[in-house]
Short mmCIF file of C-alpha atoms in Angstrom, two decimals:
data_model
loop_
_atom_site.label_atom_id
_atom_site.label_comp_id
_atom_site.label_asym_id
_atom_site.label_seq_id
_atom_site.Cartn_x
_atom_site.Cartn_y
_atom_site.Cartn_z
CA UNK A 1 120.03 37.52 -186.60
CA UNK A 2 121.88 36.58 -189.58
CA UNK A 3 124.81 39.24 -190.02
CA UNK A 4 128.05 38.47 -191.10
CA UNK A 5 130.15 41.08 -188.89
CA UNK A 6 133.65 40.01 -189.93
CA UNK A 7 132.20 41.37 -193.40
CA UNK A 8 131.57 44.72 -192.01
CA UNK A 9 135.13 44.79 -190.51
CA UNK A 10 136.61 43.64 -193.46
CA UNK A 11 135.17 46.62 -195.00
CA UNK A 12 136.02 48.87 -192.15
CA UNK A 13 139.97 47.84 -192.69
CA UNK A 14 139.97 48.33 -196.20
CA UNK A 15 138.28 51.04 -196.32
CA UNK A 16 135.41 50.19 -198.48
CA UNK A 17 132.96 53.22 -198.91
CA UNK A 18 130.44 52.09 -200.61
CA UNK A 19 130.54 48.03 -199.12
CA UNK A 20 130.20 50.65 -195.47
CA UNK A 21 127.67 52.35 -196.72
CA UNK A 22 125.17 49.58 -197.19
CA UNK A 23 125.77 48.62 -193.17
CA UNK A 24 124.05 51.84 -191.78
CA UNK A 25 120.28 52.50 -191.10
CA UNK A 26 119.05 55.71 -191.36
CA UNK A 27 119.50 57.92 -188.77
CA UNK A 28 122.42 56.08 -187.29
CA UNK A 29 124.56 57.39 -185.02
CA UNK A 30 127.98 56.54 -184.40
CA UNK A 31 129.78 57.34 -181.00
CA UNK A 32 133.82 57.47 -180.19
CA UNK A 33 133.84 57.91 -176.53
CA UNK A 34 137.71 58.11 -175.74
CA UNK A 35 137.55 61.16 -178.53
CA UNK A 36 134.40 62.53 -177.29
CA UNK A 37 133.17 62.18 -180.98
CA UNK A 38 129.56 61.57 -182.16
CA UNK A 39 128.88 61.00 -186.26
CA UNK A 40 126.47 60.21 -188.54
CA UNK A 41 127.06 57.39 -191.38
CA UNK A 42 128.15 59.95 -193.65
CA UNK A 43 130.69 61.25 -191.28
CA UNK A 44 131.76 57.69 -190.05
CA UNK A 45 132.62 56.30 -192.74
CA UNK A 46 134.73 59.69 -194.16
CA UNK A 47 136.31 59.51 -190.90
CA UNK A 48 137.61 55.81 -191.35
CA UNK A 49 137.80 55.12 -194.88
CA UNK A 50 140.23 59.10 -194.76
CA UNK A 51 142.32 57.33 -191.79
CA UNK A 52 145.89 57.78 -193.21
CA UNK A 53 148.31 54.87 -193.96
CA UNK A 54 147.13 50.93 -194.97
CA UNK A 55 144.70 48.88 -192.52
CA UNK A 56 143.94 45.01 -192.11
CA UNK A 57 141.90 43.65 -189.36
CA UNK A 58 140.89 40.84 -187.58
CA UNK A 59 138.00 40.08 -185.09
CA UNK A 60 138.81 38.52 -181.63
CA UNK A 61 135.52 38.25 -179.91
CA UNK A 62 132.24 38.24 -181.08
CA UNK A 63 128.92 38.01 -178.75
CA UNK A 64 125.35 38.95 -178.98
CA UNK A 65 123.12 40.21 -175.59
CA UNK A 66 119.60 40.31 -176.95
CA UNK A 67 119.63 42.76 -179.56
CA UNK A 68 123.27 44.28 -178.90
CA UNK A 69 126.28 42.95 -180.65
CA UNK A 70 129.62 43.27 -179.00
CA UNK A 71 132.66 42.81 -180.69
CA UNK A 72 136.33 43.35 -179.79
CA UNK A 73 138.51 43.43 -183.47
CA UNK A 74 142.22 44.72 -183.60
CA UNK A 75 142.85 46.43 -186.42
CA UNK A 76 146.70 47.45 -187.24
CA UNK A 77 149.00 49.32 -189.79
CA UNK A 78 149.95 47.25 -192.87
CA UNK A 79 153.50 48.47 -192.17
CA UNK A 80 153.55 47.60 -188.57
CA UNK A 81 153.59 51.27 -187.26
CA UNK A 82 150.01 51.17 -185.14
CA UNK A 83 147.80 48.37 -183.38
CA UNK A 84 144.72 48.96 -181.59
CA UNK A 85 142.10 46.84 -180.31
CA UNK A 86 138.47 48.15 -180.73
CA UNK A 87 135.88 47.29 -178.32
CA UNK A 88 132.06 48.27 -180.60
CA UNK A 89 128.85 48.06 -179.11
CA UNK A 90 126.06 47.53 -182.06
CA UNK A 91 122.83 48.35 -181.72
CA UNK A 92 120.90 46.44 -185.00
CA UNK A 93 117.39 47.34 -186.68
CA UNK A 94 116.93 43.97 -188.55
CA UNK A 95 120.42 43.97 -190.35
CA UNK A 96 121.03 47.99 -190.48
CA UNK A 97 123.34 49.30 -187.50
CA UNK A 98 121.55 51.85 -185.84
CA UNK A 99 124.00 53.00 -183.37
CA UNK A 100 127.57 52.17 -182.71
CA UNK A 101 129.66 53.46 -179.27
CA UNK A 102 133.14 51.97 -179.93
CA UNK A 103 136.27 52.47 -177.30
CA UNK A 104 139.58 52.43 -179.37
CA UNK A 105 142.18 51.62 -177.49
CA UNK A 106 146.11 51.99 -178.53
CA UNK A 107 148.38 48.79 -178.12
CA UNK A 108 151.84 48.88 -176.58
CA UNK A 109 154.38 47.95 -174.03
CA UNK A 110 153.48 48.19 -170.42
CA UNK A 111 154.06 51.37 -168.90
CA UNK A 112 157.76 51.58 -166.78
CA UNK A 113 156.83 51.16 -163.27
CA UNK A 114 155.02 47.89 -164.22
CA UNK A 115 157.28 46.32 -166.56
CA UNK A 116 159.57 46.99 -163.04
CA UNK A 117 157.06 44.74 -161.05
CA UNK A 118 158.20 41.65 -163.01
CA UNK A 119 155.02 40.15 -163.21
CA UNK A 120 152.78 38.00 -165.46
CA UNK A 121 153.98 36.97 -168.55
CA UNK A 122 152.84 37.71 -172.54
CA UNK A 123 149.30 36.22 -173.70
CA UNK A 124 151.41 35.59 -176.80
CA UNK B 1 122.79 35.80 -161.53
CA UNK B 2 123.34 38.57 -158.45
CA UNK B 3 126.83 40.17 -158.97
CA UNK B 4 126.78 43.61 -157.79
CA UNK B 5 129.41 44.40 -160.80
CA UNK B 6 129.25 47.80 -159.59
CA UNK B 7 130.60 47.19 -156.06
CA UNK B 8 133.87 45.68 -158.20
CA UNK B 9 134.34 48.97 -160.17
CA UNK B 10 134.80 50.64 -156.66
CA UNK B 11 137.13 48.41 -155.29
CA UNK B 12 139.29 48.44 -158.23
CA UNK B 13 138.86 52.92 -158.36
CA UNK B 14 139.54 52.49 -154.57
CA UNK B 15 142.41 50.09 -154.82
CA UNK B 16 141.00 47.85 -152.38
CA UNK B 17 143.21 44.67 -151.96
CA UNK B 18 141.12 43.14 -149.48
CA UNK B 19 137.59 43.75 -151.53
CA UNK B 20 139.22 42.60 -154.81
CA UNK B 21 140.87 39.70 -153.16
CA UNK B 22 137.00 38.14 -152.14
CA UNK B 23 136.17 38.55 -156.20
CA UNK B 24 138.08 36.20 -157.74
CA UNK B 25 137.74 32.09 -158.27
CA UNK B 26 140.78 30.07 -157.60
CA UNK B 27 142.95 30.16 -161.03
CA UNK B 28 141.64 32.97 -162.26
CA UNK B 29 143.44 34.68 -165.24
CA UNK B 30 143.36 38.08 -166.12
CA UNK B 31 144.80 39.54 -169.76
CA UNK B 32 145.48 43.26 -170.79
CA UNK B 33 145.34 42.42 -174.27
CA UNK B 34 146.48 46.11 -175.41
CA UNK B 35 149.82 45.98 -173.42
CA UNK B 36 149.88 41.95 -174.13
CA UNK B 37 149.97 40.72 -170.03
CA UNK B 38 148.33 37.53 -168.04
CA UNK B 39 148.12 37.61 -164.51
CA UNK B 40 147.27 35.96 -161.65
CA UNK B 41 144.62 37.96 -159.30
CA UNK B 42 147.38 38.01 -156.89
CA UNK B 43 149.64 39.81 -159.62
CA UNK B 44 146.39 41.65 -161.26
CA UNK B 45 145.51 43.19 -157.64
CA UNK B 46 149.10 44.29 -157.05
CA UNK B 47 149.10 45.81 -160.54
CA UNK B 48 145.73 47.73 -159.60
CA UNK B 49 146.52 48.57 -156.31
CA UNK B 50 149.91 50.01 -157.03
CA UNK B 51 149.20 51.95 -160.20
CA UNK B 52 150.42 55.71 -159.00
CA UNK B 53 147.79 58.33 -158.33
CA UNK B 54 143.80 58.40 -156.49
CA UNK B 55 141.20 57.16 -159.03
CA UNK B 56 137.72 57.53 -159.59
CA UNK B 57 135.65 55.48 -161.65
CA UNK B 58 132.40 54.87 -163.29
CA UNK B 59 130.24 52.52 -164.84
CA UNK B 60 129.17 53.57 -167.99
CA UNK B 61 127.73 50.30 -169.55
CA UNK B 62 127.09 46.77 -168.52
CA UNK B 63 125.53 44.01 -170.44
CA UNK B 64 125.43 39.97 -170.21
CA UNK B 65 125.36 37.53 -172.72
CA UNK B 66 124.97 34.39 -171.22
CA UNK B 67 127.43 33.36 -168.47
CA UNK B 68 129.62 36.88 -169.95
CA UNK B 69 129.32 40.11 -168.33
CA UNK B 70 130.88 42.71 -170.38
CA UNK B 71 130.86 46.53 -169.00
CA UNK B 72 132.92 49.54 -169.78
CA UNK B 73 133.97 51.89 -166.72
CA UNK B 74 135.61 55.19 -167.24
CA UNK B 75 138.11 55.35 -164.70
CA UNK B 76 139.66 59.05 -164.32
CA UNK B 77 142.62 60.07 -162.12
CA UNK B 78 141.15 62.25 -159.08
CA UNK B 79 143.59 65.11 -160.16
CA UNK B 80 142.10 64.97 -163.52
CA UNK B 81 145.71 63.74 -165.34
CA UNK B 82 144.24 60.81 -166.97
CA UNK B 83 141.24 59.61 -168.24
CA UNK B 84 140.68 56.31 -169.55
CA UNK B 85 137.68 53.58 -170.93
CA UNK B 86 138.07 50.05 -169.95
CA UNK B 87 135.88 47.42 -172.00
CA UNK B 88 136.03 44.38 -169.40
CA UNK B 89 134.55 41.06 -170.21
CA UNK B 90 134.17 39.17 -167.58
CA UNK B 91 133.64 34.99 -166.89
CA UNK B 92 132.24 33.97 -163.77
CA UNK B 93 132.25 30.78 -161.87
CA UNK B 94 129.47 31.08 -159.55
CA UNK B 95 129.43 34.87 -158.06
CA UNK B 96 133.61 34.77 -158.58
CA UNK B 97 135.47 35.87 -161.59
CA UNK B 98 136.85 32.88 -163.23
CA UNK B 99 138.43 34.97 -166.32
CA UNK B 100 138.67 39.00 -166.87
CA UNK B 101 139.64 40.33 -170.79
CA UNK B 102 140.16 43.73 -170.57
CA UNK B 103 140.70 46.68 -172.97
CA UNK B 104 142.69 49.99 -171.12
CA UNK B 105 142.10 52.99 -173.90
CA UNK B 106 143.08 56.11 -172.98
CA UNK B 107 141.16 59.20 -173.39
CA UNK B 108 142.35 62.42 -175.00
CA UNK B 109 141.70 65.11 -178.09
CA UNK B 110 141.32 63.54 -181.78
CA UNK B 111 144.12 63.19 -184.21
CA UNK B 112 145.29 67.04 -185.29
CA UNK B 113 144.30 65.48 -188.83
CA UNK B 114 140.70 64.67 -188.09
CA UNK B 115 140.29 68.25 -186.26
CA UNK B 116 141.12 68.73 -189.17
CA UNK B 117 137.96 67.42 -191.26
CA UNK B 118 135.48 69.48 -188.77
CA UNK B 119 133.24 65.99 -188.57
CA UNK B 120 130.71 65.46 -186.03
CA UNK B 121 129.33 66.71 -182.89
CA UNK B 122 131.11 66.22 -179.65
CA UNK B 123 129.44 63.46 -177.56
CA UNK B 124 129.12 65.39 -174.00
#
């Protein structure tokens, strides 16, 4: 399936509106489990494009499973203040996303008692 | 291919050194991208195994794409302290893990500011 996907998160960082509107099919439902939120389009995209503060975005890791599309993007603060890494599970009818249960997940330090373990070291 | 990916879940909940030992391929390499750490599986099992508290967990999705295995487990504290999602993608060598990307999110309440906007439904 031909869908450009870094597209739609460029448009999910900035903010777009209307270049987010065009993404959704009818009827599509969009899921936040570690909130316990469930949206429509409509809602979605008020709820990210009304996200306080300036966004940019890249995406890490991008593979299909049939007719799912998985992605993992990070998406972080323009000033530096917040970094998460999103882990989306789409669900396409032809090039519409008909549902979308994402995990967003906060990045940070290690927590105490492991940074007292001394082990590993930094991916980067 | 036959990987029981469910029996791992338990092991890890469990914190089962010996079970999680038999899962992994020699030079394995295991990254928590949001807190920015490689291990080892001998440093990844201590890390599970010594993470404070009695956990339960669950698989709540679990998809391949090709030789990838990608799932998402909640895994919840047994006193009910923490909650979290883990998106887990997984590379195997065989029926061992030769590399494990995973994704720690924690759950919790939305932002006060998009309680706020009265969006959406809650999921369960």
């Amino acid at each position: 399936m031909a869908v450009n996907i870094k597209a739609y998160w460029q448009a999910v960082a900035e903010q777009d509106q209307d270049a987010l509107a065009g993404w959704f099919a009818p009827g599509a439902v969009i899921r936040w489990h570690c909130t316990n939120e469930r949206f429509t389009a409509e809602e979605f995209i008020r709820a990210n494009c009304e996200y306080p503060g300036q966004w940019l975005g890249q995406v890490e890791r991008e593979l299909w499973a049939g007719e799912q599309l998985v992605t993992v993007a990070r998406v972080y603060a323009a000033d530096g203040s917040l970094s998460c890494h999103v882990s989306s599970f789409f669900q396409f009818q032809g090039d519409k996303i008909l549902s979308l249960d994402e995990y967003w997940a906060d990045d940070g330090p290690p927590p105490l008692w492991r940074q007292a373990m001394k082990l590993g070291e930094k991916i980067i």
